[in-house]
PDB file of C-alpha atoms in Angstrom:
ATOM      1  CA  MET A   1     128.958  82.067  98.235  1.00 74.00           C
ATOM      2  CA  THR A   2     126.784  78.939  99.860  1.00 82.00           C
ATOM      3  CA  ASP A   3     122.198  78.798  99.425  1.00 82.00           C
ATOM      4  CA  THR A   4     122.228  79.613 102.682  1.00 81.00           C
ATOM      5  CA  ALA A   5     124.866  82.888 102.791  1.00 84.00           C
ATOM      6  CA  LEU A   6     123.902  84.471  99.886  1.00 86.00           C
ATOM      7  CA  ALA A   7     119.881  83.749 102.365  1.00 84.00           C
ATOM      8  CA  GLY A   8     121.579  85.322 105.205  1.00 82.00           C
ATOM      9  CA  LEU A   9     122.352  88.512 103.250  1.00 88.00           C
ATOM     10  CA  TYR A  10     119.357  88.799 101.394  1.00 89.00           C
ATOM     11  CA  SER A  11     117.356  88.655 104.282  1.00 85.00           C
ATOM     12  CA  ILE A  12     120.102  91.586 106.458  1.00 86.00           C
ATOM     13  CA  ALA A  13     119.616  93.704 103.091  1.00 90.00           C
ATOM     14  CA  THR A  14     114.995  93.183 104.132  1.00 88.00           C
ATOM     15  CA  ALA A  15     116.134  94.130 107.373  1.00 84.00           C
ATOM     16  CA  MET A  16     117.693  97.112 105.790  1.00 87.00           C
ATOM     17  CA  SER A  17     114.802  98.857 103.314  1.00 90.00           C
ATOM     18  CA  THR A  18     112.063  97.732 106.572  1.00 85.00           C
ATOM     19  CA  GLY A  19     113.906  99.611 109.087  1.00 85.00           C
ATOM     20  CA  THR A  20     113.973 102.997 106.816  1.00 88.00           C
ATOM     21  CA  PHE A  21     110.410 101.937 105.234  1.00 86.00           C
ATOM     22  CA  SER A  22     109.184 101.615 109.019  1.00 85.00           C
ATOM     23  CA  VAL A  23     110.699 105.369 109.840  1.00 87.00           C
ATOM     24  CA  VAL A  24     108.937 106.229 106.767  1.00 87.00           C
ATOM     25  CA  VAL A  25     105.111 105.656 107.630  1.00 88.00           C
ATOM     26  CA  ARG A  26     105.436 106.382 111.089  1.00 86.00           C
ATOM     27  CA  ARG A  27     106.035 110.340 109.099  1.00 85.00           C
ATOM     28  CA  GLY A  28     102.993 109.483 106.812  1.00 87.00           C
ATOM     29  CA  GLY A  29     100.392 109.178 109.621  1.00 84.00           C
ATOM     30  CA  LYS A  30     100.233 112.360 109.713  1.00 84.00           C
ATOM     31  CA  TYR A  31      98.560 112.232 106.566  1.00 89.00           C
ATOM     32  CA  GLY A  32      96.443 109.268 106.443  1.00 87.00           C
ATOM     33  CA  ASN A  33      95.346 106.016 107.912  1.00 87.00           C
ATOM     34  CA  ALA A  34      96.670 102.127 107.453  1.00 86.00           C
ATOM     35  CA  VAL A  35      94.946 100.983 105.374  1.00 88.00           C
ATOM     36  CA  THR A  36      95.583 104.818 102.748  1.00 89.00           C
ATOM     37  CA  GLY A  37      99.120 103.750 103.764  1.00 89.00           C
ATOM     38  CA  VAL A  38      99.614 100.330 101.828  1.00 89.00           C
ATOM     39  CA  LEU A  39      96.738 100.945  99.570  1.00 91.00           C
ATOM     40  CA  ILE A  40      98.855 103.641  97.543  1.00 92.00           C
ATOM     41  CA  GLY A  41     101.483 101.711  98.698  1.00 89.00           C
ATOM     42  CA  LEU A  42     100.071  98.697  96.713  1.00 91.00           C
ATOM     43  CA  ILE A  43      99.153 101.304  92.832  1.00 92.00           C
ATOM     44  CA  VAL A  44     102.499 102.647  93.258  1.00 91.00           C
ATOM     45  CA  ILE A  45     104.273  99.670  92.755  1.00 89.00           C
ATOM     46  CA  LEU A  46     101.543  97.716  91.067  1.00 92.00           C
ATOM     47  CA  PRO A  47     102.174  98.453  87.730  1.00 93.00           C
ATOM     48  CA  PRO A  48     106.166  98.556  87.448  1.00 92.00           C
ATOM     49  CA  LEU A  49     106.014  94.921  89.328  1.00 91.00           C
ATOM     50  CA  GLY A  50     103.502  94.062  86.137  1.00 93.00           C
ATOM     51  CA  VAL A  51     106.241  95.803  82.954  1.00 95.00           C
ATOM     52  CA  ALA A  52     109.025  93.518  84.332  1.00 94.00           C
ATOM     53  CA  THR A  53     106.899  90.780  84.901  1.00 94.00           C
ATOM     54  CA  TRP A  54     105.711  90.952  80.969  1.00 95.00           C
ATOM     55  CA  ALA A  55     109.240  91.890  80.172  1.00 95.00           C
ATOM     56  CA  LEU A  56     111.204  89.073  81.509  1.00 94.00           C
ATOM     57  CA  TRP A  57     108.677  86.831  81.084  1.00 93.00           C
ATOM     58  CA  GLU A  58     109.308  82.559  81.440  1.00 92.00           C
ATOM     59  CA  PRO A  59     106.577  80.338  80.180  1.00 90.00           C
ATOM     60  CA  GLU A  60     107.969  77.794  83.148  1.00 91.00           C
ATOM     61  CA  TRP A  61     106.137  81.252  85.330  1.00 92.00           C
ATOM     62  CA  TRP A  62     102.299  80.152  84.521  1.00 93.00           C
ATOM     63  CA  ASN A  63     101.233  77.880  88.192  1.00 93.00           C
ATOM     64  CA  PRO A  64      98.106  78.189  89.109  1.00 92.00           C
ATOM     65  CA  ARG A  65      98.473  76.349  91.530  1.00 93.00           C
ATOM     66  CA  ALA A  66     101.630  78.418  92.730  1.00 93.00           C
ATOM     67  CA  TYR A  67      99.341  81.762  92.348  1.00 94.00           C
ATOM     68  CA  VAL A  68      96.357  80.630  94.294  1.00 94.00           C
ATOM     69  CA  LEU A  69      99.496  80.131  96.945  1.00 94.00           C
ATOM     70  CA  LEU A  70     100.465  83.666  96.457  1.00 94.00           C
ATOM     71  CA  ALA A  71      97.365  84.959  96.353  1.00 93.00           C
ATOM     72  CA  ALA A  72      96.163  83.788 100.167  1.00 93.00           C
ATOM     73  CA  GLY A  73      99.507  85.226 100.740  1.00 91.00           C
ATOM     74  CA  GLY A  74      98.731  88.998  99.451  1.00 90.00           C
ATOM     75  CA  LEU A  75      95.438  88.968 101.327  1.00 90.00           C
ATOM     76  CA  LEU A  76      96.407  87.656 105.059  1.00 89.00           C
ATOM     77  CA  GLY A  77     100.074  90.212 104.255  1.00 84.00           C
ATOM     78  CA  PRO A  78      99.026  93.251 102.231  1.00 80.00           C
ATOM     79  CA  ALA A  79      94.766  93.101 102.759  1.00 85.00           C
ATOM     80  CA  ILE A  80      95.929  92.392 106.590  1.00 88.00           C
ATOM     81  CA  GLY A  81      99.372  92.306 107.761  1.00 86.00           C
ATOM     82  CA  ARG A  82     100.555  95.295 106.905  1.00 83.00           C
ATOM     83  CA  VAL A  83      97.161  96.913 107.300  1.00 86.00           C
ATOM     84  CA  LEU A  84      97.640  96.403 110.771  1.00 87.00           C
ATOM     85  CA  TYR A  85     101.152  96.841 110.759  1.00 82.00           C
ATOM     86  CA  PHE A  86     101.285 100.282 109.613  1.00 84.00           C
ATOM     87  CA  ALA A  87      98.233 100.741 112.160  1.00 85.00           C
ATOM     88  CA  ALA A  88     100.546  99.439 115.041  1.00 85.00           C
ATOM     89  CA  ILE A  89     102.781 101.954 114.017  1.00 84.00           C
ATOM     90  CA  HIS A  90     100.835 104.488 113.801  1.00 83.00           C
ATOM     91  CA  TYR A  91     100.123 104.069 117.489  1.00 83.00           C
ATOM     92  CA  LEU A  92     102.667 101.982 119.316  1.00 80.00           C
ATOM     93  CA  GLY A  93     105.925 104.495 117.375  1.00 80.00           C
ATOM     94  CA  VAL A  94     108.890 103.291 115.169  1.00 78.00           C
ATOM     95  CA  ALA A  95     110.446 102.364 118.768  1.00 73.00           C
ATOM     96  CA  ARG A  96     108.056  99.774 119.596  1.00 76.00           C
ATOM     97  CA  ALA A  97     105.755  98.598 117.065  1.00 78.00           C
ATOM     98  CA  LEU A  98     108.679  97.394 114.524  1.00 73.00           C
ATOM     99  CA  PRO A  99     110.518  95.395 117.257  1.00 71.00           C
ATOM    100  CA  LEU A 100     107.014  94.021 118.842  1.00 73.00           C
ATOM    101  CA  ALA A 101     106.863  92.567 114.590  1.00 69.00           C
ATOM    102  CA  SER A 102     110.240  91.125 115.486  1.00 64.00           C
ATOM    103  CA  MET A 103     108.793  88.314 117.782  1.00 62.00           C
ATOM    104  CA  MET A 104     107.478  86.933 113.642  1.00 60.00           C
ATOM    105  CA  PRO A 105     110.713  84.200 113.962  1.00 57.00           C
ATOM    106  CA  LEU A 106     108.565  82.702 116.684  1.00 58.00           C
ATOM    107  CA  PHE A 107     105.801  81.747 114.778  1.00 61.00           C
ATOM    108  CA  ALA A 108     107.599  81.144 111.306  1.00 59.00           C
ATOM    109  CA  GLY A 109     110.001  79.140 113.335  1.00 59.00           C
ATOM    110  CA  LEU A 110     106.306  77.270 114.482  1.00 59.00           C
ATOM    111  CA  PHE A 111     105.045  76.907 111.021  1.00 60.00           C
ATOM    112  CA  GLY A 112     107.881  76.501 108.987  1.00 60.00           C
ATOM    113  CA  VAL A 113     108.829  73.427 111.038  1.00 62.00           C
ATOM    114  CA  GLY A 114     104.849  71.840 111.449  1.00 59.00           C
ATOM    115  CA  LEU A 115     103.603  72.799 108.383  1.00 60.00           C
ATOM    116  CA  LEU A 116     106.515  72.641 106.429  1.00 58.00           C
ATOM    117  CA  GLY A 117     109.097  70.283 108.066  1.00 63.00           C
ATOM    118  CA  GLU A 118     112.352  72.400 107.961  1.00 61.00           C
ATOM    119  CA  ARG A 119     114.027  71.352 111.288  1.00 68.00           C
ATOM    120  CA  PRO A 120     116.177  74.867 112.822  1.00 65.00           C
ATOM    121  CA  GLY A 121     119.574  74.244 114.615  1.00 73.00           C
ATOM    122  CA  LEU A 122     120.332  75.058 118.043  1.00 80.00           C
ATOM    123  CA  PRO A 123     121.862  78.911 116.697  1.00 77.00           C
ATOM    124  CA  VAL A 124     118.988  79.508 114.801  1.00 73.00           C
ATOM    125  CA  LEU A 125     116.754  78.098 117.963  1.00 76.00           C
ATOM    126  CA  LEU A 126     118.860  80.786 120.088  1.00 83.00           C
ATOM    127  CA  GLY A 127     118.902  83.656 118.254  1.00 78.00           C
ATOM    128  CA  THR A 128     115.296  83.681 117.517  1.00 75.00           C
ATOM    129  CA  THR A 129     114.632  82.650 121.359  1.00 82.00           C
ATOM    130  CA  LEU A 130     117.085  86.329 121.453  1.00 84.00           C
ATOM    131  CA  ILE A 131     114.502  87.582 120.102  1.00 75.00           C
ATOM    132  CA  VAL A 132     112.275  87.014 121.477  1.00 75.00           C
ATOM    133  CA  ALA A 133     112.879  88.011 124.902  1.00 82.00           C
ATOM    134  CA  GLY A 134     114.272  91.144 123.057  1.00 80.00           C
ATOM    135  CA  CYS A 135     110.589  91.973 121.936  1.00 72.00           C
ATOM    136  CA  ILE A 136     109.291  91.281 126.226  1.00 75.00           C
ATOM    137  CA  ALA A 137     111.550  94.261 127.288  1.00 79.00           C
ATOM    138  CA  ILE A 138     110.775  95.913 125.230  1.00 74.00           C
ATOM    139  CA  THR A 139     107.299  96.589 126.180  1.00 69.00           C
ATOM    140  CA  ARG A 140     108.088  97.405 129.462  1.00 66.00           C
ATOM    141  CA  LYS A 141     105.886 100.312 130.761  1.00 60.00           C
ATOM    142  CA  LYS A 142     106.215 103.352 132.719  1.00 62.00           C
ATOM    143  CA  ALA A 143     104.304 104.183 134.819  1.00 55.00           C
ATOM    144  CA  ASP A 144     104.059 108.246 134.007  1.00 60.00           C
ATOM    145  CA  ASP A 145     104.211 107.929 130.431  1.00 62.00           C
ATOM    146  CA  THR A 146     101.902 108.700 128.041  1.00 62.00           C
ATOM    147  CA  SER A 147     102.764 108.629 124.965  1.00 65.00           C
ATOM    148  CA  TRP A 148     101.619 105.297 124.560  1.00 63.00           C
ATOM    149  CA  SER A 149      99.245 102.039 125.803  1.00 71.00           C
ATOM    150  CA  ARG A 150      99.773  98.908 125.840  1.00 71.00           C
ATOM    151  CA  ARG A 151      95.564  97.642 124.637  1.00 75.00           C
ATOM    152  CA  HIS A 152      97.163  98.935 121.686  1.00 78.00           C
ATOM    153  CA  LEU A 153      99.930  95.351 121.563  1.00 79.00           C
ATOM    154  CA  TRP A 154      96.903  93.645 119.659  1.00 83.00           C
ATOM    155  CA  ILE A 155      97.670  95.312 116.711  1.00 86.00           C
ATOM    156  CA  PRO A 156     101.288  94.451 116.411  1.00 81.00           C
ATOM    157  CA  LEU A 157     101.232  90.675 117.836  1.00 80.00           C
ATOM    158  CA  LEU A 158      97.527  90.378 115.439  1.00 86.00           C
ATOM    159  CA  ALA A 159      99.645  91.280 112.347  1.00 85.00           C
ATOM    160  CA  VAL A 160     102.410  89.307 113.979  1.00 79.00           C
ATOM    161  CA  SER A 161     100.551  85.875 113.676  1.00 81.00           C
ATOM    162  CA  THR A 162      98.305  87.112 109.862  1.00 88.00           C
ATOM    163  CA  PHE A 163     101.970  88.238 108.537  1.00 81.00           C
ATOM    164  CA  SER A 164     103.553  84.369 109.736  1.00 76.00           C
ATOM    165  CA  ALA A 165     101.045  82.657 108.130  1.00 81.00           C
ATOM    166  CA  SER A 166     101.016  84.635 105.483  1.00 86.00           C
ATOM    167  CA  HIS A 167     104.981  82.895 104.630  1.00 79.00           C
ATOM    168  CA  VAL A 168     103.927  79.639 104.943  1.00 80.00           C
ATOM    169  CA  PHE A 169     101.877  79.922 101.628  1.00 89.00           C
ATOM    170  CA  ARG A 170     104.388  82.462 100.417  1.00 84.00           C
ATOM    171  CA  LYS A 171     106.614  79.901 101.381  1.00 82.00           C
ATOM    172  CA  ALA A 172     105.141  77.742  99.046  1.00 87.00           C
ATOM    173  CA  GLY A 173     104.842  79.249  96.274  1.00 90.00           C
ATOM    174  CA  VAL A 174     107.971  80.836  95.905  1.00 86.00           C
ATOM    175  CA  GLU A 175     109.321  77.239  95.697  1.00 86.00           C
ATOM    176  CA  LEU A 176     106.577  76.124  92.668  1.00 90.00           C
ATOM    177  CA  VAL A 177     106.696  79.240  90.551  1.00 89.00           C
ATOM    178  CA  ASP A 178     110.741  79.649  91.337  1.00 83.00           C
ATOM    179  CA  SER A 179     110.542  83.406  90.658  1.00 86.00           C
ATOM    180  CA  PRO A 180     110.031  86.056  93.366  1.00 83.00           C
ATOM    181  CA  LEU A 181     109.246  88.553  90.395  1.00 87.00           C
ATOM    182  CA  VAL A 182     106.063  87.011  89.563  1.00 91.00           C
ATOM    183  CA  ALA A 183     106.009  85.839  93.660  1.00 89.00           C
ATOM    184  CA  ILE A 184     105.261  89.498  94.863  1.00 85.00           C
ATOM    185  CA  THR A 185     103.247  90.214  91.789  1.00 92.00           C
ATOM    186  CA  VAL A 186     100.682  88.302  91.834  1.00 93.00           C
ATOM    187  CA  MET A 187     100.146  88.499  96.286  1.00 91.00           C
ATOM    188  CA  SER A 188     100.563  92.626  95.654  1.00 90.00           C
ATOM    189  CA  PHE A 189      97.780  92.527  93.318  1.00 94.00           C
ATOM    190  CA  SER A 190      95.148  89.879  94.781  1.00 94.00           C
ATOM    191  CA  GLY A 191      95.914  92.009  98.309  1.00 91.00           C
ATOM    192  CA  MET A 192      95.321  95.176  96.620  1.00 93.00           C
ATOM    193  CA  VAL A 193      92.082  93.650  95.065  1.00 92.00           C
ATOM    194  CA  PHE A 194      91.314  91.704  98.887  1.00 90.00           C
ATOM    195  CA  LEU A 195      91.851  95.635 100.669  1.00 88.00           C
ATOM    196  CA  PHE A 196      89.279  97.196  98.431  1.00 87.00           C
ATOM    197  CA  LEU A 197      87.187  94.533  99.336  1.00 87.00           C
ATOM    198  CA  LEU A 198      87.688  94.130 103.311  1.00 83.00           C
ATOM    199  CA  ALA A 199      87.360  98.435 102.837  1.00 81.00           C
ATOM    200  CA  ARG A 200      84.231  98.561 102.351  1.00 80.00           C
ATOM    201  CA  LEU A 201      83.846  96.846 105.474  1.00 79.00           C
ATOM    202  CA  LEU A 202      85.401  98.699 108.155  1.00 80.00           C
ATOM    203  CA  PRO A 203      84.409 101.818 109.956  1.00 79.00           C
ATOM    204  CA  ARG A 204      83.660 104.985 107.262  1.00 80.00           C
ATOM    205  CA  ASP A 205      87.382 106.958 109.730  1.00 77.00           C
ATOM    206  CA  GLN A 206      89.147 103.722 108.506  1.00 80.00           C
ATOM    207  CA  ARG A 207      88.466 103.752 105.197  1.00 84.00           C
ATOM    208  CA  PRO A 208      91.127 104.837 102.804  1.00 85.00           C
ATOM    209  CA  GLN A 209      91.801 108.619 102.267  1.00 84.00           C
ATOM    210  CA  LEU A 210      93.487 109.221  98.984  1.00 88.00           C
ATOM    211  CA  ASP A 211      92.612 112.550  97.828  1.00 86.00           C
ATOM    212  CA  ARG A 212      94.947 113.282 100.485  1.00 89.00           C
ATOM    213  CA  PRO A 213      98.220 114.790  98.578  1.00 89.00           C
ATOM    214  CA  LYS A 214     100.698 115.275 100.988  1.00 91.00           C
ATOM    215  CA  ALA A 215      99.959 111.019 102.171  1.00 91.00           C
ATOM    216  CA  TRP A 216     100.579 109.954  98.576  1.00 94.00           C
ATOM    217  CA  VAL A 217     104.271 111.438  99.235  1.00 92.00           C
ATOM    218  CA  PHE A 218     104.898 109.636 101.916  1.00 92.00           C
ATOM    219  CA  TYR A 219     102.900 106.169 101.553  1.00 92.00           C
ATOM    220  CA  THR A 220     104.347 106.481  97.764  1.00 93.00           C
ATOM    221  CA  VAL A 221     107.145 106.276  98.782  1.00 92.00           C
ATOM    222  CA  SER A 222     106.922 103.312 101.931  1.00 89.00           C
ATOM    223  CA  GLY A 223     105.488 101.865  98.862  1.00 86.00           C
ATOM    224  CA  VAL A 224     108.997 101.843  97.067  1.00 88.00           C
ATOM    225  CA  LEU A 225     111.216 100.641  99.585  1.00 90.00           C
ATOM    226  CA  ASN A 226     108.600  97.998 100.912  1.00 81.00           C
ATOM    227  CA  GLY A 227     108.057  96.585  97.895  1.00 78.00           C
ATOM    228  CA  LEU A 228     111.796  96.443  98.116  1.00 87.00           C
ATOM    229  CA  SER A 229     111.424  94.637 101.107  1.00 85.00           C
ATOM    230  CA  VAL A 230     109.347  92.136  99.490  1.00 75.00           C
ATOM    231  CA  PHE A 231     111.880  91.631  96.583  1.00 79.00           C
ATOM    232  CA  LEU A 232     114.666  90.863  98.828  1.00 88.00           C
ATOM    233  CA  HIS A 233     112.748  88.554 101.501  1.00 81.00           C
ATOM    234  CA  PHE A 234     111.936  87.266  98.007  1.00 75.00           C
ATOM    235  CA  GLY A 235     114.831  86.531  97.157  1.00 83.00           C
ATOM    236  CA  GLY A 236     115.748  84.996 100.495  1.00 86.00           C
ATOM    237  CA  LEU A 237     113.453  82.290 100.607  1.00 78.00           C
ATOM    238  CA  ASN A 238     115.461  81.182  97.872  1.00 79.00           C
ATOM    239  CA  TYR A 239     117.719  80.261  98.533  1.00 85.00           C
ATOM    240  CA  GLY A 240     116.968  79.504 102.447  1.00 81.00           C
ATOM    241  CA  ASP A 241     114.710  78.905 104.939  1.00 77.00           C
ATOM    242  CA  LEU A 242     111.935  80.191 106.868  1.00 69.00           C
ATOM    243  CA  THR A 243     112.936  79.932 110.119  1.00 68.00           C
ATOM    244  CA  ILE A 244     117.072  81.386 108.421  1.00 74.00           C
ATOM    245  CA  VAL A 245     115.699  84.323 106.005  1.00 78.00           C
ATOM    246  CA  THR A 246     112.980  85.427 108.852  1.00 70.00           C
ATOM    247  CA  PRO A 247     114.193  85.813 111.765  1.00 71.00           C
ATOM    248  CA  LEU A 248     118.035  87.866 110.139  1.00 75.00           C
ATOM    249  CA  SER A 249     115.392  90.420 109.000  1.00 75.00           C
ATOM    250  CA  ALA A 250     114.197  90.583 112.148  1.00 70.00           C
ATOM    251  CA  MET A 251     117.182  92.575 112.878  1.00 74.00           C
ATOM    252  CA  ALA A 252     115.541  95.305 110.788  1.00 78.00           C
ATOM    253  CA  PRO A 253     115.058  97.821 114.571  1.00 77.00           C
ATOM    254  CA  LEU A 254     118.323  98.343 114.956  1.00 77.00           C
ATOM    255  CA  PHE A 255     118.564 100.460 111.899  1.00 80.00           C
ATOM    256  CA  ALA A 256     114.849 101.664 112.291  1.00 81.00           C
ATOM    257  CA  LEU A 257     116.144 102.667 116.111  1.00 80.00           C
ATOM    258  CA  LEU A 258     118.861 104.495 114.284  1.00 78.00           C
ATOM    259  CA  LEU A 259     116.929 106.261 111.826  1.00 80.00           C
ATOM    260  CA  SER A 260     113.977 107.076 114.648  1.00 80.00           C
ATOM    261  CA  ARG A 261     116.671 108.356 117.226  1.00 76.00           C
ATOM    262  CA  LEU A 262     118.047 110.496 114.413  1.00 76.00           C
ATOM    263  CA  LEU A 263     114.918 112.018 112.189  1.00 75.00           C
ATOM    264  CA  LEU A 264     111.312 111.580 114.419  1.00 75.00           C
ATOM    265  CA  LYS A 265     113.171 113.745 118.016  1.00 69.00           C
ATOM    266  CA  GLU A 266     110.167 114.972 118.685  1.00 69.00           C
ATOM    267  CA  GLU A 267     107.913 111.253 117.581  1.00 71.00           C
ATOM    268  CA  GLU A 268     109.733 109.352 119.762  1.00 71.00           C
ATOM    269  CA  ASN A 269     111.013 108.049 122.860  1.00 71.00           C
ATOM    270  CA  ILE A 270     113.950 106.233 122.946  1.00 76.00           C
ATOM    271  CA  THR A 271     113.770 104.477 126.605  1.00 78.00           C
ATOM    272  CA  PRO A 272     116.289 102.317 128.177  1.00 81.00           C
ATOM    273  CA  ALA A 273     114.375  99.516 127.395  1.00 80.00           C
ATOM    274  CA  ILE A 274     113.821  99.651 123.751  1.00 80.00           C
ATOM    275  CA  VAL A 275     117.326 100.566 123.607  1.00 81.00           C
ATOM    276  CA  ALA A 276     117.985  96.696 125.526  1.00 85.00           C
ATOM    277  CA  GLY A 277     115.630  95.064 123.556  1.00 82.00           C
ATOM    278  CA  THR A 278     116.926  95.886 120.412  1.00 78.00           C
ATOM    279  CA  LEU A 279     120.695  94.880 120.857  1.00 82.00           C
ATOM    280  CA  LEU A 280     119.094  91.126 122.161  1.00 85.00           C
ATOM    281  CA  ILE A 281     117.217  91.023 118.882  1.00 75.00           C
ATOM    282  CA  VAL A 282     120.146  91.968 116.887  1.00 74.00           C
ATOM    283  CA  MET A 283     121.556  90.153 119.261  1.00 80.00           C
ATOM    284  CA  GLY A 284     119.678  87.319 117.875  1.00 77.00           C
ATOM    285  CA  GLY A 285     119.777  87.664 114.426  1.00 69.00           C
ATOM    286  CA  GLY A 286     124.080  87.849 114.856  1.00 69.00           C
ATOM    287  CA  ILE A 287     123.798  84.288 116.067  1.00 75.00           C
ATOM    288  CA  ILE A 288     121.666  83.459 113.309  1.00 67.00           C
ATOM    289  CA  SER A 289     124.569  84.935 110.570  1.00 58.00           C
ATOM    290  CA  TRP A 290     127.524  83.019 112.559  1.00 64.00           C
ATOM    291  CA  SER A 291     125.612  79.953 111.909  1.00 63.00           C
ATOM    292  CA  ILE A 292     125.531  80.409 108.324  1.00 56.00           C
ATOM    293  CA  PHE A 293     128.185  82.303 107.171  1.00 53.00           C
TER     294      PHE A 293
END
């Protein structure tokens, strides 16, 4: 199997775990805000990551330049982007927030081409276009639909832009250190530190609420799933270009839509526009898969 094919497999696995993680976050929103969810997830996942890094440590993993890049990715990712992503799920629901987050291929492609010198082929560009078209379909809103508001659409879009910038730092960092495990550990630790510092600037009701037991239950599960998603994503980046890994990882809405239908019937309103948009996204991911396999 080629490196590009391995990158594709890692990315599809990332999409599956991300879809599941998003449904758990939606349920957890009843018991704690977005900052709480992200912090609990990082607190839970860091100890096993640290132990694994220590146990498997290789001397060539010591690379301060890579750590600086990964720390920057942690600031843009967990400390800012992930909080916005959790908030988008809480305000818009999984069925809308996750597909909107799939606009990341557009931003990531621009960053990858402009800053990393990557050159995606025609199938990748076509697949990315379909993914973006699907996101546009999902944002259609009926006049009598009061379950969500367009004034919250900026939240996932800002999350997308910060995550896309974060991916550039992640890609550069993981190539220098050549270890997804070290990369996710450094990035998660820096994200947690930055988030603790930035939380002091938030309104009181948006600060961490770590004294809620049920929040710990749901967000611990989401933290483990998210850690798995990021690890798989780093594995994909180790084998393939950003312009391939990111669009395939963005197939997560397919899995989220199925799980929402099964587990969130009372909380999620699955409309024809959402289904159509999700199918466009999946078609885009399928075209990219066909081009690399």
